Amino acid sequence: MVRACWLALFAVSAASAQYEVPRKASEYPAHATWPQFEVGAEYLIHSVPAEAGAIYARDYLVIEVAVYPSKGSVTVLSAHFVLRVNDRKTVLYPESPGFVAASVKYPNWSQDREVAGTAQMGDGTVMIGPRPASRFPGDPTGSAPPRPVPDPNAEPRAPVNVEETIARASLPEGETRVPWKGCLYFAFDGKLKSIHKLELEYDDGHEHKGSLVVFQK
């Protein structure tokens, strides 16, 4: 009975871990305040946070967002956010974690794009994404890069599940009275050096709207 209760408490703790916000909105590189809540944001470039490192999402710009309710509950939706690049008239809309995971895992997900990523696992590195196609049997360019020799004394870890990791890292949606944080993913096929300014804009369709400059050269 005690063991069952402990497992139940552990499951609740694990499920809520992704929502924990260890810092204040003002401690984020960009933040804004409205009467009912605050928002903090940070530009993570192509990195999706994971428990043991990060997943590289080459085709997406990743913005971590934290929402802090101050009066009552707040409805958090990714659709409330858009990303404006270099003050352009057009904006980028958030895409679902499933699209991001597919772009990381499958080389033909988007035409003429190739994606590859890594996630730190203990003392080694796990490659996530496609391998170059072999041109002939034994072609060294078609094989995976050599991996570090695993430590025989290290505790075994579960394999990286890209879909689950990216989904858990994403901004949770719904109504909340406590701080929530997570990532928004914006498809971007340009070069990073072409980016001079990134502005995360917020609009809930009511009285709350504004913007946060998350990057500027």
Short mmCIF file of C-alpha atoms in Angstrom, two decimals:
data_model
loop_
_atom_site.label_atom_id
_atom_site.label_comp_id
_atom_site.label_asym_id
_atom_site.label_seq_id
_atom_site.Cartn_x
_atom_site.Cartn_y
_atom_site.Cartn_z
CA MET A 1 0.00 0.00 0.00
CA VAL A 2 2.83 2.38 0.94
CA ARG A 3 4.68 1.48 -2.25
CA ALA A 4 1.56 2.15 -4.35
CA CYS A 5 1.12 5.58 -2.75
CA TRP A 6 4.78 6.39 -3.34
CA LEU A 7 4.52 5.41 -7.01
CA ALA A 8 1.41 7.54 -7.42
CA LEU A 9 3.13 10.57 -5.90
CA PHE A 10 6.17 9.98 -8.12
CA ALA A 11 3.97 9.84 -11.23
CA VAL A 12 2.29 13.13 -10.32
CA SER A 13 5.67 14.74 -9.67
CA ALA A 14 7.09 13.52 -12.99
CA ALA A 15 4.05 14.70 -14.91
CA SER A 16 4.20 18.18 -13.41
CA ALA A 17 7.98 18.58 -13.69
CA GLN A 18 7.73 20.03 -17.18
CA TYR A 19 5.59 22.91 -15.84
CA GLU A 20 7.97 23.99 -13.10
CA VAL A 21 9.34 27.51 -13.53
CA PRO A 22 12.47 27.94 -11.40
CA ARG A 23 13.02 31.62 -12.22
CA LYS A 24 10.99 34.81 -12.28
CA ALA A 25 9.70 36.51 -15.42
CA SER A 26 12.13 39.39 -14.88
CA GLU A 27 15.04 36.93 -14.92
CA TYR A 28 14.34 35.97 -18.52
CA PRO A 29 16.23 37.90 -21.24
CA ALA A 30 12.86 39.25 -22.42
CA HIS A 31 9.74 39.78 -20.32
CA ALA A 32 6.47 41.70 -20.33
CA THR A 33 3.76 42.42 -17.78
CA TRP A 34 -0.02 42.60 -18.11
CA PRO A 35 -2.58 43.17 -15.33
CA GLN A 36 -3.37 39.46 -14.94
CA PHE A 37 -0.05 37.80 -15.79
CA GLU A 38 3.60 38.13 -16.78
CA VAL A 39 5.49 36.47 -19.62
CA GLY A 40 9.19 35.65 -19.81
CA ALA A 41 10.92 34.44 -22.99
CA GLU A 42 14.32 33.24 -24.16
CA TYR A 43 15.64 32.47 -27.65
CA LEU A 44 17.19 28.98 -27.70
CA ILE A 45 18.12 29.05 -31.43
CA HIS A 46 17.64 25.41 -32.61
CA SER A 47 17.90 23.66 -29.23
CA VAL A 48 14.98 21.78 -27.69
CA PRO A 49 15.65 21.21 -23.97
CA ALA A 50 15.84 17.58 -22.85
CA GLU A 51 16.53 15.93 -19.50
CA ALA A 52 20.10 15.02 -20.47
CA GLY A 53 21.10 17.68 -22.99
CA ALA A 54 19.22 19.03 -25.98
CA ILE A 55 17.75 17.96 -29.31
CA TYR A 56 18.86 19.91 -32.36
CA ALA A 57 15.89 21.03 -34.49
CA ARG A 58 17.63 22.50 -37.51
CA ASP A 59 14.45 23.61 -39.30
CA TYR A 60 12.96 25.48 -36.33
CA LEU A 61 13.64 28.51 -34.18
CA VAL A 62 12.95 27.58 -30.57
CA ILE A 63 11.62 30.10 -28.05
CA GLU A 64 11.14 29.13 -24.40
CA VAL A 65 8.14 30.90 -22.89
CA ALA A 66 7.03 31.10 -19.26
CA VAL A 67 3.61 32.42 -18.21
CA TYR A 68 3.07 33.69 -14.65
CA PRO A 69 -0.56 34.26 -13.58
CA SER A 70 -0.93 37.02 -11.00
CA LYS A 71 -4.71 37.38 -10.63
CA GLY A 72 -6.87 34.31 -11.07
CA SER A 73 -6.44 31.88 -13.92
CA VAL A 74 -4.90 32.45 -17.34
CA THR A 75 -5.60 30.53 -20.54
CA VAL A 76 -2.33 29.59 -22.24
CA LEU A 77 -2.44 28.81 -25.97
CA SER A 78 0.38 28.63 -28.48
CA ALA A 79 -1.98 30.31 -30.97
CA HIS A 80 -1.67 33.50 -28.91
CA PHE A 81 1.94 33.87 -30.05
CA VAL A 82 3.61 34.69 -33.37
CA LEU A 83 7.23 35.44 -34.24
CA ARG A 84 8.27 38.41 -36.36
CA VAL A 85 11.69 38.23 -38.02
CA ASN A 86 13.58 41.42 -38.90
CA ASP A 87 10.43 43.57 -38.64
CA ARG A 88 8.88 41.89 -41.68
CA LYS A 89 5.18 42.29 -42.40
CA THR A 90 4.65 38.53 -42.42
CA VAL A 91 4.97 36.53 -39.21
CA LEU A 92 5.78 32.94 -38.29
CA TYR A 93 3.17 30.85 -36.47
CA PRO A 94 4.00 28.13 -33.92
CA GLU A 95 3.99 24.58 -35.24
CA SER A 96 3.04 21.43 -33.36
CA PRO A 97 5.61 19.26 -31.57
CA GLY A 98 4.70 16.45 -33.97
CA PHE A 99 5.90 18.44 -36.97
CA VAL A 100 9.13 19.27 -35.17
CA ALA A 101 9.76 15.63 -34.24
CA ALA A 102 9.07 14.51 -37.80
CA SER A 103 11.54 17.03 -39.21
CA VAL A 104 14.20 15.75 -36.80
CA LYS A 105 13.57 12.06 -37.47
CA TYR A 106 12.87 11.86 -41.21
CA PRO A 107 15.14 13.20 -43.97
CA ASN A 108 12.37 13.53 -46.54
CA TRP A 109 9.88 15.29 -44.26
CA SER A 110 10.55 18.56 -46.07
CA GLN A 111 11.91 18.71 -49.59
CA ASP A 112 15.60 19.62 -49.92
CA ARG A 113 16.02 19.72 -46.14
CA GLU A 114 18.25 17.43 -44.14
CA VAL A 115 18.07 17.34 -40.37
CA ALA A 116 20.27 15.81 -37.75
CA GLY A 117 20.41 16.18 -34.02
CA THR A 118 22.15 14.98 -30.94
CA ALA A 119 21.08 14.32 -27.41
CA GLN A 120 23.49 13.80 -24.56
CA MET A 121 22.98 10.46 -22.86
CA GLY A 122 25.24 9.92 -19.88
CA ASP A 123 28.86 10.00 -21.06
CA GLY A 124 27.97 9.41 -24.70
CA THR A 125 26.17 11.13 -27.54
CA VAL A 126 23.15 9.67 -29.35
CA MET A 127 22.56 10.80 -32.92
CA ILE A 128 18.96 11.69 -33.76
CA GLY A 129 18.00 12.10 -37.39
CA PRO A 130 18.93 10.66 -40.80
CA ARG A 131 22.16 9.10 -41.91
CA PRO A 132 23.66 9.91 -45.32
CA ALA A 133 22.66 7.28 -47.87
CA SER A 134 25.32 4.69 -48.72
CA ARG A 135 26.61 4.95 -52.27
CA PHE A 136 28.01 1.39 -52.21
CA PRO A 137 28.42 -1.45 -49.66
CA GLY A 138 30.85 -0.42 -46.99
CA ASP A 139 30.71 3.26 -47.95
CA PRO A 140 32.02 5.06 -44.85
CA THR A 141 29.95 8.17 -45.60
CA GLY A 142 26.78 6.12 -45.22
CA SER A 143 27.50 4.86 -41.73
CA ALA A 144 26.84 6.54 -38.43
CA PRO A 145 29.77 8.38 -36.82
CA PRO A 146 31.68 6.40 -34.20
CA ARG A 147 30.25 6.58 -30.71
CA PRO A 148 32.28 6.89 -27.53
CA VAL A 149 32.87 3.61 -25.74
CA PRO A 150 30.17 3.34 -23.04
CA ASP A 151 31.18 3.28 -19.42
CA PRO A 152 30.51 -0.27 -18.11
CA ASN A 153 29.88 1.15 -14.63
CA ALA A 154 27.31 3.70 -15.79
CA GLU A 155 23.66 3.09 -15.04
CA PRO A 156 21.62 2.09 -18.13
CA ARG A 157 19.34 4.77 -19.58
CA ALA A 158 16.21 4.46 -21.66
CA PRO A 159 16.55 5.27 -25.38
CA VAL A 160 15.76 8.80 -26.47
CA ASN A 161 12.15 9.15 -27.61
CA VAL A 162 12.16 12.19 -29.87
CA GLU A 163 8.39 12.63 -30.04
CA GLU A 164 7.91 12.43 -26.29
CA THR A 165 10.89 14.65 -25.51
CA ILE A 166 9.81 17.42 -27.88
CA ALA A 167 6.19 17.18 -26.73
CA ARG A 168 7.21 17.45 -23.07
CA ALA A 169 9.42 20.45 -23.84
CA SER A 170 6.60 22.31 -25.60
CA LEU A 171 4.47 25.00 -23.97
CA PRO A 172 1.50 23.32 -22.23
CA GLU A 173 -1.92 24.62 -23.20
CA GLY A 174 -5.00 25.17 -21.08
CA GLU A 175 -6.12 27.14 -18.06
CA THR A 176 -3.69 27.59 -15.19
CA ARG A 177 -3.35 29.47 -11.91
CA VAL A 178 0.31 28.54 -11.47
CA PRO A 179 3.34 29.37 -13.63
CA TRP A 180 3.80 27.27 -16.77
CA LYS A 181 6.75 27.14 -19.13
CA GLY A 182 7.60 25.41 -22.39
CA CYS A 183 8.86 25.91 -25.93
CA LEU A 184 7.30 27.30 -29.07
CA TYR A 185 8.62 26.11 -32.44
CA PHE A 186 8.71 28.32 -35.54
CA ALA A 187 9.69 26.86 -38.93
CA PHE A 188 12.60 28.78 -40.44
CA ASP A 189 14.66 27.81 -43.49
CA GLY A 190 16.92 30.85 -43.62
CA LYS A 191 20.41 31.31 -42.24
CA LEU A 192 20.88 32.33 -38.63
CA LYS A 193 23.28 35.09 -39.60
CA SER A 194 20.48 36.72 -41.61
CA ILE A 195 18.48 37.28 -38.41
CA HIS A 196 18.91 40.76 -36.96
CA LYS A 197 15.84 40.88 -34.76
CA LEU A 198 13.29 38.43 -33.37
CA GLU A 199 10.13 39.74 -31.79
CA LEU A 200 7.67 37.45 -30.03
CA GLU A 201 4.20 38.98 -30.27
CA TYR A 202 1.29 38.11 -27.99
CA ASP A 203 -2.42 38.59 -28.66
CA ASP A 204 -5.16 36.66 -26.87
CA GLY A 205 -7.91 38.24 -28.95
CA HIS A 206 -9.08 40.39 -26.05
CA GLU A 207 -7.39 43.22 -24.23
CA HIS A 208 -4.00 41.56 -23.83
CA LYS A 209 -1.49 42.15 -26.60
CA GLY A 210 2.12 43.21 -26.86
CA SER A 211 5.57 42.03 -27.90
CA LEU A 212 8.90 40.90 -26.50
CA VAL A 213 12.19 41.34 -28.36
CA VAL A 214 13.90 37.99 -27.76
CA PHE A 215 16.91 38.68 -29.99
CA GLN A 216 18.53 41.74 -31.54
CA LYS A 217 21.98 42.34 -32.98
#
